[in-house]
Tab-separated table of C-alpha atoms in Angstrom:
chain	number	residue	atom	x	y	z
A	1	MET	CA	-0.189	-0.021	0.095
A	2	GLU	CA	2.892	2.445	0.668
A	3	VAL	CA	3.620	2.919	-3.051
A	4	PHE	CA	0.291	4.750	-3.079
A	5	PHE	CA	0.727	7.303	-0.382
A	6	ALA	CA	4.346	7.135	0.925
A	7	ASP	CA	7.679	8.135	-0.784
A	8	ALA	CA	10.293	5.351	-1.679
A	9	ARG	CA	12.027	3.613	1.134
A	10	GLU	CA	15.596	4.579	1.815
A	11	GLY	CA	17.968	2.654	3.753
A	12	ASP	CA	19.547	-0.906	3.789
A	13	VAL	CA	16.329	-2.387	4.554
A	14	THR	CA	13.381	-1.271	2.405
A	15	LYS	CA	10.813	-4.269	2.198
A	16	ALA	CA	9.562	-6.684	4.934
A	17	ASP	CA	10.886	-9.853	3.364
A	18	GLN	CA	14.263	-8.057	3.584
A	19	SER	CA	13.777	-7.226	7.236
A	20	ILE	CA	13.231	-11.003	8.073
A	21	VAL	CA	16.534	-12.083	6.109
A	22	GLU	CA	18.438	-9.250	7.914
A	23	TYR	CA	17.084	-10.162	11.357
A	24	LYS	CA	18.272	-13.699	10.680
A	25	SER	CA	21.708	-12.291	9.935
A	26	TRP	CA	21.770	-10.107	12.855
A	27	LYS	CA	20.936	-13.167	15.318
A	28	MET	CA	23.927	-14.838	13.784
A	29	THR	CA	26.521	-11.857	13.929
A	30	GLY	CA	24.988	-9.712	16.389
A	31	ASP	CA	26.226	-6.818	13.875
A	32	ALA	CA	24.939	-3.462	15.296
A	33	ALA	CA	24.517	-1.914	11.851
A	34	THR	CA	22.096	-4.704	10.832
A	35	LEU	CA	20.091	-4.145	13.853
A	36	ASP	CA	19.916	-0.342	13.123
A	37	GLY	CA	18.960	-0.923	9.697
A	38	ILE	CA	15.953	-3.005	10.854
A	39	LEU	CA	15.135	-0.779	13.388
A	40	ASP	CA	14.938	2.017	10.717
A	41	TYR	CA	12.949	-0.006	8.677
A	42	ASN	CA	10.382	-0.798	11.532
A	43	LYS	CA	10.382	3.055	12.633
A	44	VAL	CA	9.098	3.991	9.009
A	45	ASP	CA	6.790	0.803	8.923
A	46	CYS	CA	4.924	2.185	11.957
A	47	GLU	CA	4.723	5.944	10.928
A	48	ASN	CA	3.596	4.724	7.485
A	49	THR	CA	0.833	2.429	8.890
A	50	GLU	CA	-0.319	5.312	11.192
A	51	ALA	CA	-0.313	7.888	7.992
A	52	LEU	CA	-2.523	5.314	6.210
A	53	ARG	CA	-4.761	4.860	9.346
A	54	ASP	CA	-5.153	8.722	9.430
A	55	TRP	CA	-5.867	8.884	5.827
A	56	LEU	CA	-8.690	6.398	5.857
A	57	ILE	CA	-10.199	7.768	8.722
A	58	GLY	CA	-10.084	10.914	7.011
A	59	ILE	CA	-11.891	9.997	3.820
A	60	ARG	CA	-14.492	7.872	5.699
A	61	ASN	CA	-17.986	8.746	5.468
A	62	LYS	CA	-18.723	10.826	8.896
A	63	ASP	CA	-22.065	9.487	8.579
A	64	LEU	CA	-21.188	5.843	9.329
A	65	PRO	CA	-21.252	4.748	13.051
A	66	TRP	CA	-18.422	3.214	14.647
A	67	ARG	CA	-18.975	-0.286	15.068
A	68	PRO	CA	-18.568	-0.627	18.862
A	69	PHE	CA	-16.050	-2.858	20.527
A	70	GLY	CA	-16.866	-6.030	22.574
A	71	PRO	CA	-18.795	-9.354	22.331
A	72	ALA	CA	-21.589	-9.465	19.908
A	73	THR	CA	-24.813	-9.474	21.708
A	74	ALA	CA	-26.706	-12.168	20.148
A	75	ASP	CA	-25.674	-15.184	19.359
A	76	LYS	CA	-26.278	-16.608	15.418
A	77	GLU	CA	-28.214	-20.025	15.363
A	78	GLY	CA	-26.188	-22.653	14.609
A	79	LYS	CA	-22.638	-21.182	15.152
A	80	SER	CA	-20.113	-24.048	16.079
A	81	GLU	CA	-18.275	-23.745	19.359
A	82	GLU	CA	-14.884	-23.581	17.178
A	83	ARG	CA	-16.303	-20.504	15.358
A	84	ALA	CA	-17.674	-18.743	18.443
A	85	GLU	CA	-14.109	-19.348	20.155
A	86	ALA	CA	-12.322	-18.041	17.209
A	87	GLU	CA	-14.381	-14.978	17.093
A	88	ALA	CA	-13.960	-14.226	20.577
A	89	ALA	CA	-10.286	-14.796	20.237
A	90	ALA	CA	-10.112	-12.149	17.235
A	91	GLN	CA	-12.259	-9.770	19.243
A	92	ALA	CA	-9.868	-9.747	22.040
A	93	LEU	CA	-7.035	-9.145	19.950
A	94	ILE	CA	-8.883	-6.259	18.388
A	95	ILE	CA	-9.715	-4.744	21.904
A	96	ARG	CA	-5.827	-5.294	22.826
A	97	CYS	CA	-4.633	-3.561	19.950
A	98	TRP	CA	-6.771	-0.776	20.342
A	99	ASN	CA	-5.694	-0.188	23.848
A	100	LEU	CA	-2.132	-0.404	22.854
A	101	CYS	CA	-2.502	2.177	20.124
A	102	PRO	CA	-1.382	5.469	21.559
A	103	THR	CA	-3.672	7.598	19.237
A	104	CYS	CA	-6.788	5.428	19.113
A	105	SER	CA	-7.793	5.946	22.577
A	106	ALA	CA	-8.213	9.773	21.708
A	107	MET	CA	-11.117	8.711	19.075
């Protein structure tokens, strides 16, 4: 998605798959410059993800209600126990991520 809204990446690490290879290299060598390249990549990745989020919120129809967080109030008939557990786990992860986001709590 970055290609549509962000400048081209600079530095030693410019792609997600490359960061994985570099991390493995760093684990084997302990080279500080390799770790710095990964950290720089991750910093830009976080900044771009936040910028994308902000842009999406900016173009969102203001009349649409926000989906409430929390479990669904009504069970669907015939939902398997496995599906119910998976949905509960996914919802818990969404809430956890929301609570960890420093700018999300302001919304």
